[in-house]
Amino acid sequence: FVQGVKSGTTSITLYVDGVSRATDSSIAATGTLANTGTFYAGVDLDGTSNEWLGFLDEVKVYNFALTAAQIKANYNAKASGDGASAVLGANTQQNLSNGLVGYWKMDESSGTDSADSSGSGNNMTIKTSPTVISGKFGNTLSLNGSTQYLCTNGGSGTTCTDDNDLDFGTSASFSVAGWVKTDDTGTGVFFGKRNNGDAGSAGWYLYVSGNDGVLYSTVSDGTNGAGASYSGGSVNNNSW
């Protein structure tokens, strides 16, 4: 279970299975991350390269920085937009559905749409008919690492489009999360949003590098980049 959290212009933290694994506390990317690119899952942000060979499930995007307690609750939760409630004070709880701007369970058994369960209407198109299998929770999709991926479609249809709900402006905080499973050793992008996949453009994404097996959470404002990386454990161990 991988989660990336950007806290304003203070830090980017990468979590694996609910545990903090790496932090970048010197963010150079202080400008806006907003862009006109498509939000993709299972392929690089140009829609054609670094395809994901394996499985993605329960992908979530929040418009705030999750706390460590909420991160742990999200990891321990069953398939739910709410997650488990994270205790923020002696008697105070915050539901993890608050601030959820995208949530794709990928439970569909057929069709070309992956519904957004956040209530924001940010549905995704499923490209090239991946096989439906049992996932971490319910169903999920088996992506073939070449032609199969998902992209935002403006709420309906099959055309990949920009989605402003998944843009984050200057000094914005946000969090992304998802269950992943693969035994592939190549570079693969989990999910993200950036102009045409251009490495020098504004946006954000999570991926694993095929060169060294390192997991990265990266942002860029188009001029400066920042990111946290984790190499202390295997992502391609064919386990959720």
Coordinates of N, CA and C in Angstrom, one line a residue:
F1 N 0.9 -1.2 0.0 CA 0.0 0.0 0.0 C 0.9 1.2 0.0
V2 N 0.9 2.0 -1.1 CA 1.8 3.2 -1.2 C 0.9 4.5 -1.0
Q3 N 1.5 5.4 -0.3 CA 0.8 6.7 -0.1 C 1.9 7.8 -0.1
G4 N 1.6 8.9 -0.8 CA 2.4 10.0 -0.9 C 1.7 11.2 -0.3
V5 N 2.3 12.0 0.5 CA 1.7 13.2 1.2 C 2.6 14.4 1.0
K6 N 2.0 15.4 0.4 CA 2.7 16.7 0.3 C 2.0 17.7 1.2
S7 N 2.9 18.2 2.2 CA 2.4 19.2 3.2 C 2.8 20.6 2.8
G8 N 2.0 21.3 2.0 CA 2.3 22.6 1.6 C 3.7 22.7 0.9
T9 N 4.5 23.6 1.3 CA 5.9 23.7 0.8 C 6.9 23.3 1.9
T10 N 6.4 22.4 2.8 CA 7.2 22.0 3.9 C 7.9 20.6 3.6
S11 N 7.1 19.7 3.1 CA 7.7 18.3 3.0 C 6.8 17.5 2.1
I12 N 7.5 16.4 1.5 CA 6.8 15.3 0.9 C 7.2 14.1 1.6
T13 N 6.3 13.2 2.0 CA 6.6 12.0 2.7 C 6.0 10.8 2.0
L14 N 6.7 9.8 1.9 CA 6.4 8.5 1.2 C 6.1 7.5 2.3
Y15 N 4.9 6.9 2.2 CA 4.6 5.8 3.1 C 4.4 4.5 2.4
V16 N 4.8 3.4 3.0 CA 4.6 2.1 2.4 C 4.0 1.2 3.5
D17 N 2.8 0.6 3.3 CA 2.1 -0.2 4.3 C 1.9 0.6 5.6
G18 N 1.6 1.8 5.5 CA 1.2 2.6 6.6 C 2.4 3.2 7.4
V19 N 3.6 2.9 7.0 CA 4.8 3.4 7.7 C 5.5 4.4 6.9
S20 N 6.0 5.5 7.6 CA 6.7 6.5 6.9 C 8.1 5.9 6.5
R21 N 8.5 6.0 5.2 CA 9.7 5.5 4.7 C 10.7 6.5 4.2
A22 N 10.2 7.7 3.8 CA 11.2 8.7 3.3 C 10.5 10.0 3.3
T23 N 11.3 11.1 3.5 CA 10.8 12.5 3.6 C 11.7 13.4 2.9
D24 N 11.2 14.3 2.1 CA 12.0 15.4 1.5 C 11.5 16.7 2.2
S25 N 12.3 17.3 3.0 CA 11.9 18.4 3.8 C 12.5 19.7 3.2
S26 N 13.0 19.7 2.0 CA 13.6 20.9 1.4 C 13.0 21.0 0.0
I27 N 11.6 21.3 -0.1 CA 10.9 21.3 -1.4 C 11.3 22.5 -2.1
A28 N 11.9 22.3 -3.3 CA 12.2 23.4 -4.2 C 11.0 23.8 -5.1
A29 N 10.1 22.9 -5.3 CA 8.9 23.2 -6.1 C 7.9 23.9 -5.3
T30 N 7.9 25.2 -5.3 CA 7.0 26.0 -4.5 C 5.9 26.7 -5.3
G31 N 6.0 26.6 -6.6 CA 5.0 27.1 -7.5 C 3.8 26.2 -7.6
T32 N 2.8 26.6 -8.5 CA 1.7 25.7 -8.7 C 2.0 24.4 -9.4
L33 N 1.3 23.4 -9.0 CA 1.4 22.1 -9.7 C 0.2 21.9 -10.7
A34 N -0.6 22.9 -10.8 CA -1.8 22.8 -11.7 C -1.3 22.7 -13.1
N35 N -2.0 21.9 -13.9 CA -1.7 21.7 -15.3 C -2.9 21.2 -16.1
T36 N -2.7 21.1 -17.4 CA -3.8 20.7 -18.3 C -3.7 19.2 -18.7
G37 N -2.9 18.5 -18.0 CA -2.7 17.1 -18.3 C -3.8 16.2 -17.8
T38 N -3.9 15.0 -18.3 CA -4.8 14.0 -17.9 C -4.3 13.3 -16.6
F39 N -5.2 12.9 -15.7 CA -4.9 12.0 -14.6 C -4.9 10.6 -15.2
Y40 N -3.7 9.9 -15.1 CA -3.6 8.5 -15.5 C -3.3 7.6 -14.4
A41 N -3.8 6.4 -14.5 CA -3.4 5.3 -13.6 C -2.9 4.1 -14.4
G42 N -1.7 3.6 -14.1 CA -1.2 2.5 -14.8 C -0.4 2.8 -16.1
V43 N 0.0 4.0 -16.3 CA 0.8 4.4 -17.4 C 1.4 5.8 -17.1
D44 N 2.6 6.1 -17.8 CA 3.2 7.4 -17.6 C 2.3 8.5 -18.1
L45 N 2.6 9.7 -17.8 CA 1.7 10.8 -18.0 C 1.6 11.3 -19.4
D46 N 2.3 10.7 -20.3 CA 2.0 10.9 -21.7 C 1.0 9.9 -22.3
G47 N 0.6 9.0 -21.5 CA -0.4 8.0 -21.9 C 0.1 6.9 -22.8
T48 N 1.5 6.8 -23.0 CA 2.0 5.8 -23.9 C 3.2 5.0 -23.4
S49 N 3.9 5.5 -22.3 CA 5.1 4.9 -21.9 C 5.1 4.5 -20.4
N50 N 6.1 3.6 -20.0 CA 6.2 3.2 -18.6 C 4.9 2.6 -18.1
E51 N 4.3 1.7 -18.8 CA 3.0 1.1 -18.5 C 3.2 0.2 -17.3
W52 N 2.2 0.1 -16.5 CA 2.2 -0.7 -15.3 C 1.8 -2.2 -15.6
L53 N 2.7 -3.1 -15.3 CA 2.4 -4.5 -15.5 C 2.1 -5.1 -14.1
G54 N 0.8 -5.3 -13.9 CA 0.4 -5.8 -12.5 C -1.0 -5.3 -12.2
F55 N -1.2 -5.0 -10.9 CA -2.5 -4.7 -10.4 C -2.5 -3.4 -9.6
L56 N -3.6 -2.6 -9.8 CA -3.8 -1.4 -9.0 C -5.2 -1.6 -8.3
D57 N -5.4 -1.1 -7.1 CA -6.7 -1.2 -6.5 C -6.9 -0.1 -5.5
E58 N -8.1 0.4 -5.3 CA -8.4 1.4 -4.3 C -7.6 2.6 -4.3
V59 N -7.6 3.3 -5.5 CA -6.8 4.5 -5.7 C -7.6 5.7 -5.1
K60 N -6.9 6.5 -4.3 CA -7.5 7.6 -3.7 C -6.7 8.9 -3.8
V61 N -7.4 10.0 -4.0 CA -6.7 11.3 -4.0 C -7.4 12.3 -3.0
Y62 N -6.7 12.9 -2.1 CA -7.3 13.8 -1.1 C -6.7 15.2 -1.3
N63 N -7.5 16.2 -1.0 CA -7.0 17.6 -1.2 C -6.5 18.2 0.1
F64 N -5.9 17.4 0.9 CA -5.2 17.8 2.1 C -4.2 16.8 2.5
A65 N -3.3 17.2 3.4 CA -2.2 16.3 3.8 C -2.7 15.4 5.0
L66 N -2.8 14.1 4.7 CA -3.2 13.1 5.7 C -2.2 13.1 6.9
T67 N -2.7 13.0 8.1 CA -1.8 12.8 9.2 C -1.2 11.4 9.3
A68 N -0.2 11.2 10.1 CA 0.3 9.8 10.3 C -0.8 8.9 10.8
A69 N -1.7 9.4 11.7 CA -2.7 8.5 12.2 C -3.7 8.2 11.1
Q70 N -4.0 9.1 10.2 CA -4.9 8.8 9.1 C -4.3 7.9 8.1
I71 N -3.0 8.1 7.9 CA -2.3 7.1 7.0 C -2.4 5.7 7.5
K72 N -2.2 5.5 8.8 CA -2.3 4.2 9.4 C -3.8 3.7 9.3
A73 N -4.7 4.6 9.5 CA -6.1 4.2 9.4 C -6.5 3.8 8.0
N74 N -6.0 4.5 7.0 CA -6.3 4.2 5.6 C -5.7 2.8 5.3
Y75 N -4.5 2.5 5.8 CA -3.9 1.2 5.5 C -4.7 0.1 6.1
N76 N -5.2 0.3 7.3 CA -5.9 -0.8 8.1 C -7.3 -0.9 7.7
A77 N -7.8 0.1 6.9 CA -9.2 0.1 6.6 C -9.5 -1.0 5.5
K78 N -10.8 -1.5 5.5 CA -11.3 -2.3 4.4 C -11.6 -1.3 3.3
A79 N -12.2 -1.9 2.2 CA -12.6 -1.0 1.1 C -13.7 0.0 1.5
S80 N -13.3 1.2 1.7 CA -14.3 2.2 2.1 C -13.7 3.6 1.8
G81 N -14.5 4.5 1.4 CA -14.1 5.9 1.2 C -13.8 6.5 2.6
D82 N -14.5 6.0 3.6 CA -14.4 6.5 5.0 C -13.1 6.1 5.6
G83 N -12.6 4.9 5.3 CA -11.5 4.3 6.0 C -11.9 4.0 7.4
A84 N -10.9 3.9 8.2 CA -11.2 3.9 9.7 C -11.0 5.3 10.1
S85 N -11.8 5.7 11.1 CA -11.7 7.1 11.6 C -10.4 7.2 12.4
A86 N -9.7 8.3 12.1 CA -8.4 8.6 12.7 C -8.7 9.5 13.9
V87 N -8.1 9.1 15.1 CA -8.3 9.9 16.3 C -7.4 11.1 16.3
L88 N -8.0 12.3 16.3 CA -7.2 13.5 16.2 C -7.1 14.2 17.6
G89 N -7.8 13.8 18.5 CA -7.8 14.3 19.9 C -8.4 13.3 20.8
A90 N -8.6 13.7 22.0 CA -9.2 12.8 23.0 C -10.5 12.2 22.6
N91 N -11.4 13.0 22.1 CA -12.7 12.5 21.7 C -13.1 13.0 20.3
T92 N -12.1 13.4 19.5 CA -12.4 13.9 18.2 C -11.9 12.9 17.1
Q93 N -12.8 12.7 16.1 CA -12.5 11.9 15.0 C -12.8 12.6 13.7
Q94 N -12.0 12.3 12.7 CA -12.3 12.9 11.4 C -12.4 11.8 10.4
N95 N -13.5 11.8 9.7 CA -13.8 10.7 8.7 C -12.9 10.9 7.5
L96 N -12.4 9.8 7.0 CA -11.4 9.9 5.9 C -12.1 10.1 4.5
S97 N -13.4 10.3 4.5 CA -14.1 10.7 3.2 C -14.0 12.2 3.1
N98 N -13.7 12.9 4.1 CA -13.6 14.4 4.0 C -12.4 14.7 3.2
G99 N -12.6 15.6 2.2 CA -11.5 16.0 1.3 C -11.1 15.0 0.3
L100 N -11.9 13.9 0.1 CA -11.6 12.9 -0.9 C -12.1 13.4 -2.2
V101 N -11.2 13.7 -3.2 CA -11.7 14.2 -4.5 C -11.6 13.2 -5.6
G102 N -11.1 12.0 -5.3 CA -11.1 10.9 -6.3 C -10.9 9.6 -5.6
Y103 N -11.8 8.6 -5.8 CA -11.7 7.3 -5.2 C -12.2 6.3 -6.2
W104 N -11.3 5.5 -6.7 CA -11.6 4.5 -7.7 C -11.4 3.1 -7.1
K105 N -12.5 2.4 -6.8 CA -12.5 1.1 -6.2 C -12.1 0.0 -7.2
M106 N -12.3 0.3 -8.5 CA -12.0 -0.6 -9.6 C -12.7 -2.0 -9.4
D107 N -14.0 -1.9 -8.9 CA -14.7 -3.1 -8.7 C -15.6 -3.5 -9.8
E108 N -15.6 -2.7 -10.9 CA -16.5 -3.0 -12.1 C -16.1 -4.4 -12.6
S109 N -17.2 -5.2 -13.0 CA -17.0 -6.5 -13.6 C -17.0 -6.4 -15.1
S110 N -17.4 -5.3 -15.7 CA -17.5 -5.2 -17.1 C -17.6 -3.7 -17.5
G111 N -17.5 -3.4 -18.8 CA -17.6 -2.0 -19.2 C -16.3 -1.3 -19.3
T112 N -16.4 0.0 -19.7 CA -15.2 0.8 -20.0 C -15.1 2.0 -19.0
D113 N -15.9 2.0 -17.9 CA -15.9 3.1 -16.9 C -15.5 2.5 -15.6
S114 N -14.6 3.3 -14.9 CA -14.3 3.0 -13.5 C -14.9 4.2 -12.7
A115 N -15.9 3.9 -11.9 CA -16.6 5.0 -11.2 C -15.8 5.6 -10.1
D116 N -16.0 6.9 -9.9 CA -15.4 7.6 -8.8 C -16.4 7.6 -7.7
S117 N -15.9 6.9 -6.6 CA -16.8 6.8 -5.4 C -16.6 7.9 -4.4
S118 N -15.9 9.0 -4.8 CA -15.7 10.1 -3.8 C -16.9 11.0 -3.8
G119 N -17.8 10.9 -4.9 CA -18.9 11.8 -5.0 C -18.5 13.0 -5.9
S120 N -17.3 13.1 -6.4 CA -16.9 14.2 -7.2 C -17.1 14.0 -8.7
G121 N -17.5 12.8 -9.1 CA -17.9 12.6 -10.5 C -16.7 12.5 -11.4
N122 N -15.5 12.2 -10.8 CA -14.3 12.1 -11.6 C -14.1 10.6 -12.1
N123 N -15.0 10.2 -13.0 CA -14.9 8.8 -13.5 C -13.7 8.7 -14.4
M124 N -13.2 7.4 -14.5 CA -12.1 7.1 -15.4 C -12.5 6.1 -16.5
T125 N -11.9 6.3 -17.7 CA -12.1 5.3 -18.7 C -11.0 4.2 -18.6
I126 N -11.5 3.0 -18.8 CA -10.6 1.8 -18.8 C -10.3 1.5 -20.2
K127 N -9.0 1.5 -20.5 CA -8.5 1.3 -21.9 C -8.2 -0.1 -22.2
T128 N -8.6 -0.6 -23.3 CA -8.2 -1.9 -23.9 C -8.5 -3.1 -23.1
S129 N -9.6 -3.1 -22.4 CA -10.2 -4.2 -21.8 C -9.3 -5.1 -21.0
P130 N -8.7 -4.6 -19.9 CA -7.9 -5.5 -19.0 C -8.8 -6.5 -18.4
T131 N -8.2 -7.6 -17.9 CA -8.9 -8.7 -17.3 C -9.3 -8.3 -15.9
V132 N -10.6 -8.6 -15.5 CA -11.1 -8.4 -14.2 C -10.7 -9.6 -13.3
I133 N -10.1 -9.4 -12.2 CA -9.7 -10.4 -11.2 C -10.1 -10.0 -9.8
S134 N -9.9 -10.9 -8.9 CA -10.1 -10.6 -7.5 C -8.9 -9.7 -7.0
G135 N -9.2 -8.5 -6.4 CA -8.2 -7.6 -6.0 C -8.0 -7.6 -4.5
K136 N -7.4 -6.6 -4.0 CA -7.2 -6.5 -2.6 C -8.5 -6.5 -1.8
F137 N -9.4 -5.7 -2.4 CA -10.8 -5.7 -1.9 C -11.7 -5.7 -3.1
G138 N -12.6 -6.7 -3.2 CA -13.5 -6.8 -4.3 C -12.7 -7.1 -5.6
N139 N -13.2 -6.6 -6.7 CA -12.5 -6.8 -8.0 C -11.4 -5.8 -8.2
T140 N -10.6 -6.1 -9.2 CA -9.6 -5.1 -9.7 C -9.3 -5.5 -11.1
L141 N -8.3 -4.7 -11.7 CA -8.0 -4.9 -13.1 C -6.5 -5.4 -13.2
S142 N -6.3 -6.4 -14.0 CA -4.9 -6.9 -14.3 C -4.4 -6.1 -15.6
L143 N -3.5 -5.3 -15.4 CA -2.9 -4.4 -16.5 C -1.7 -5.1 -17.1
N144 N -1.7 -5.1 -18.5 CA -0.7 -5.9 -19.2 C 0.6 -5.3 -19.5
G145 N 0.8 -4.0 -19.0 CA 2.1 -3.4 -19.1 C 2.4 -2.8 -20.5
S146 N 1.4 -2.8 -21.4 CA 1.6 -2.2 -22.7 C 0.4 -1.3 -23.2
T147 N -0.8 -1.9 -23.2 CA -1.9 -1.1 -23.8 C -3.0 -0.8 -22.8
Q148 N -2.9 -1.3 -21.6 CA -4.0 -1.2 -20.7 C -3.7 -0.2 -19.6
Y149 N -4.6 0.7 -19.3 CA -4.5 1.7 -18.3 C -5.8 2.4 -18.1
L150 N -5.8 3.4 -17.2 CA -7.1 4.2 -17.0 C -6.7 5.7 -17.1
C151 N -7.7 6.5 -17.4 CA -7.6 8.0 -17.5 C -8.9 8.7 -17.2
T152 N -8.8 9.9 -16.6 CA -10.0 10.6 -16.4 C -10.6 11.0 -17.7
N153 N -12.0 11.1 -17.7 CA -12.7 11.3 -18.9 C -13.8 12.4 -18.8
G154 N -13.6 13.3 -17.8 CA -14.6 14.4 -17.7 C -15.9 13.9 -17.1
G155 N -16.0 12.7 -16.6 CA -17.2 12.2 -16.0 C -17.9 11.2 -16.8
S156 N -17.7 11.2 -18.2 CA -18.3 10.2 -19.0 C -17.5 10.1 -20.4
G157 N -17.9 9.1 -21.2 CA -17.2 9.0 -22.5 C -15.9 8.2 -22.4
T158 N -15.2 8.2 -23.5 CA -14.0 7.3 -23.5 C -12.7 8.2 -23.8
T159 N -12.8 9.5 -24.0 CA -11.7 10.3 -24.3 C -11.0 10.8 -23.0
C160 N -9.7 10.7 -23.0 CA -8.9 11.1 -21.8 C -8.8 12.6 -21.8
T161 N -9.2 13.2 -20.6 CA -9.2 14.7 -20.5 C -8.6 15.2 -19.2
D162 N -8.4 16.5 -19.1 CA -8.0 17.1 -17.9 C -9.1 17.0 -16.9
D163 N -8.7 17.1 -15.6 CA -9.6 17.1 -14.5 C -9.1 18.0 -13.4
N164 N -9.8 19.2 -13.3 CA -9.3 20.3 -12.4 C -9.3 19.9 -10.9
D165 N -10.2 18.9 -10.6 CA -10.2 18.5 -9.2 C -8.9 17.9 -8.7
L166 N -8.1 17.4 -9.6 CA -6.9 16.7 -9.3 C -5.7 17.6 -9.5
D167 N -5.9 18.9 -9.7 CA -4.9 19.9 -9.8 C -4.7 20.5 -8.4
F168 N -3.4 20.9 -8.1 CA -3.1 21.5 -6.8 C -2.2 22.7 -7.0
G169 N -2.7 23.8 -6.4 CA -2.0 25.1 -6.7 C -0.8 25.4 -5.8
T170 N -0.4 26.6 -5.9 CA 0.8 27.0 -5.1 C 0.6 26.8 -3.6
S171 N 1.5 26.2 -3.0 CA 1.5 25.9 -1.5 C 0.5 24.8 -1.1
A172 N -0.2 24.2 -2.1 CA -1.2 23.2 -1.8 C -0.7 22.0 -1.1
S173 N -1.5 21.4 -0.2 CA -1.3 20.1 0.4 C -2.2 19.1 -0.3
F174 N -1.7 17.9 -0.4 CA -2.6 16.8 -0.9 C -2.0 15.5 -0.6
S175 N -2.8 14.4 -0.8 CA -2.3 13.0 -0.5 C -2.9 12.1 -1.6
V176 N -2.1 11.1 -1.9 CA -2.5 10.1 -2.9 C -2.2 8.7 -2.3
A177 N -3.0 7.7 -2.7 CA -2.8 6.4 -2.1 C -3.4 5.3 -3.0
G178 N -2.8 4.1 -2.9 CA -3.4 3.0 -3.6 C -2.7 1.7 -3.3
W179 N -3.4 0.6 -3.5 CA -2.8 -0.7 -3.4 C -2.2 -1.1 -4.7
V180 N -1.0 -1.7 -4.7 CA -0.3 -2.1 -5.9 C 0.3 -3.5 -5.7
K181 N 0.4 -4.2 -6.8 CA 0.9 -5.6 -6.8 C 1.6 -5.9 -8.1
T182 N 2.8 -6.3 -8.1 CA 3.5 -6.7 -9.4 C 4.7 -7.5 -9.0
D183 N 5.2 -8.3 -10.1 CA 6.5 -8.9 -10.0 C 7.4 -8.4 -11.1
D184 N 7.0 -7.4 -11.8 CA 7.7 -6.8 -12.9 C 8.9 -6.0 -12.4
T185 N 10.0 -6.0 -13.1 CA 11.2 -5.3 -12.7 C 11.4 -4.0 -13.5
G186 N 10.5 -3.7 -14.4 CA 10.6 -2.5 -15.2 C 10.0 -1.3 -14.6
T187 N 10.3 -0.1 -15.2 CA 9.7 1.1 -14.6 C 8.2 1.1 -14.9
G188 N 7.5 1.5 -13.9 CA 6.0 1.5 -14.0 C 5.5 2.7 -13.2
V189 N 4.5 3.4 -13.8 CA 3.9 4.5 -13.1 C 2.6 4.0 -12.5
F190 N 2.4 4.3 -11.2 CA 1.1 4.0 -10.5 C 0.0 4.9 -11.0
F191 N 0.2 6.2 -10.7 CA -0.8 7.2 -11.0 C -0.2 8.6 -10.9
G192 N -0.8 9.6 -11.6 CA -0.4 10.9 -11.5 C -1.0 11.8 -12.5
K193 N -0.6 13.1 -12.5 CA -1.1 14.1 -13.5 C -0.1 15.2 -13.8
R194 N 0.3 15.3 -15.0 CA 1.3 16.2 -15.5 C 1.1 16.5 -17.0
N195 N 1.5 17.7 -17.4 CA 1.3 18.0 -18.8 C 2.0 17.1 -19.8
N196 N 1.3 16.2 -20.4 CA 1.8 15.4 -21.5 C 3.0 14.5 -21.1
G197 N 3.1 14.3 -19.8 CA 4.2 13.5 -19.4 C 5.6 14.1 -19.5
D198 N 5.6 15.4 -19.8 CA 6.9 16.1 -19.9 C 7.5 16.3 -18.5
A199 N 8.8 15.7 -18.4 CA 9.4 15.7 -17.1 C 9.7 17.1 -16.5
G200 N 9.7 18.1 -17.4 CA 10.0 19.5 -17.0 C 8.7 20.3 -16.7
S201 N 7.5 19.7 -16.8 CA 6.3 20.4 -16.6 C 5.7 20.2 -15.2
A202 N 4.7 21.1 -14.9 CA 4.1 21.0 -13.6 C 3.2 19.8 -13.4
G203 N 3.2 19.2 -12.2 CA 2.4 18.1 -11.9 C 3.0 17.2 -10.8
W204 N 2.4 16.0 -10.7 CA 2.8 15.1 -9.7 C 2.6 13.6 -10.1
Y205 N 3.3 12.7 -9.5 CA 3.1 11.3 -9.8 C 3.8 10.4 -8.8
L206 N 3.4 9.1 -8.7 CA 4.1 8.1 -8.0 C 4.5 7.0 -9.0
Y207 N 5.7 6.5 -8.8 CA 6.2 5.4 -9.8 C 7.3 4.6 -9.1
V208 N 7.6 3.5 -9.7 CA 8.7 2.7 -9.3 C 9.7 2.6 -10.5
S209 N 11.0 2.8 -10.2 CA 12.0 2.8 -11.2 C 12.5 1.4 -11.5
G210 N 12.6 1.1 -12.8 CA 13.1 -0.2 -13.2 C 14.6 -0.3 -13.1
N211 N 15.3 0.9 -13.1 CA 16.7 0.9 -13.0 C 17.2 0.3 -11.7
D212 N 16.5 0.6 -10.6 CA 17.0 0.3 -9.3 C 15.9 -0.2 -8.3
G213 N 14.6 -0.3 -8.8 CA 13.6 -0.8 -8.0 C 13.1 0.2 -6.9
V214 N 13.6 1.5 -7.0 CA 13.2 2.5 -6.0 C 11.8 3.1 -6.3
L215 N 11.1 3.3 -5.2 CA 9.8 3.9 -5.2 C 9.9 5.4 -5.0
Y216 N 9.2 6.2 -5.9 CA 9.3 7.6 -5.9 C 8.0 8.3 -5.8
S217 N 7.9 9.4 -5.0 CA 6.8 10.3 -5.0 C 7.3 11.6 -5.4
T218 N 6.9 12.2 -6.6 CA 7.6 13.3 -7.2 C 6.6 14.4 -7.5
V219 N 7.0 15.7 -7.3 CA 6.2 16.8 -7.8 C 7.1 17.8 -8.5
S220 N 6.5 18.6 -9.4 CA 7.2 19.7 -10.1 C 6.3 20.9 -10.3
D221 N 6.9 22.1 -10.2 CA 6.1 23.3 -10.6 C 6.5 23.8 -12.0
G222 N 7.2 23.0 -12.7 CA 7.6 23.3 -14.1 C 9.0 23.9 -14.2
T223 N 9.5 24.4 -13.0 CA 10.9 24.9 -12.9 C 11.7 24.0 -12.0
N224 N 11.2 23.8 -10.8 CA 11.9 23.0 -9.8 C 11.1 21.7 -9.5
G225 N 11.8 20.7 -9.1 CA 11.2 19.5 -8.7 C 11.5 19.1 -7.3
A226 N 10.8 18.2 -6.7 CA 11.1 17.7 -5.4 C 10.4 16.3 -5.3
G227 N 10.9 15.5 -4.4 CA 10.4 14.2 -4.2 C 11.0 13.3 -3.1
A228 N 10.3 12.3 -2.7 CA 10.9 11.4 -1.7 C 11.0 10.0 -2.4
S229 N 12.0 9.3 -2.0 CA 12.3 8.0 -2.6 C 12.6 7.0 -1.5
Y230 N 12.2 5.7 -1.8 CA 12.4 4.6 -0.8 C 13.0 3.4 -1.5
S231 N 14.1 2.9 -1.0 CA 14.7 1.7 -1.6 C 14.9 0.6 -0.6
G232 N 14.3 0.7 0.5 CA 14.5 -0.2 1.6 C 13.7 -1.5 1.5
G233 N 12.8 -1.6 0.6 CA 12.0 -2.8 0.5 C 11.5 -3.0 -1.0
S234 N 11.2 -4.2 -1.3 CA 10.8 -4.6 -2.6 C 9.4 -4.3 -2.9
V235 N 9.1 -3.5 -3.9 CA 7.7 -3.2 -4.4 C 7.3 -4.4 -5.3
N236 N 8.2 -4.9 -6.1 CA 7.8 -6.0 -7.0 C 8.0 -7.4 -6.5
N237 N 7.3 -7.6 -5.3 CA 7.4 -8.9 -4.7 C 6.1 -9.7 -4.9
N238 N 5.3 -9.3 -5.8 CA 4.0 -10.0 -6.2 C 3.1 -10.1 -5.0
S239 N 3.1 -9.1 -4.1 CA 2.2 -9.1 -3.0 C 1.6 -7.7 -2.9
W240 N 0.4 -7.7 -2.3 CA -0.3 -6.4 -2.1 C 0.4 -5.7 -0.9

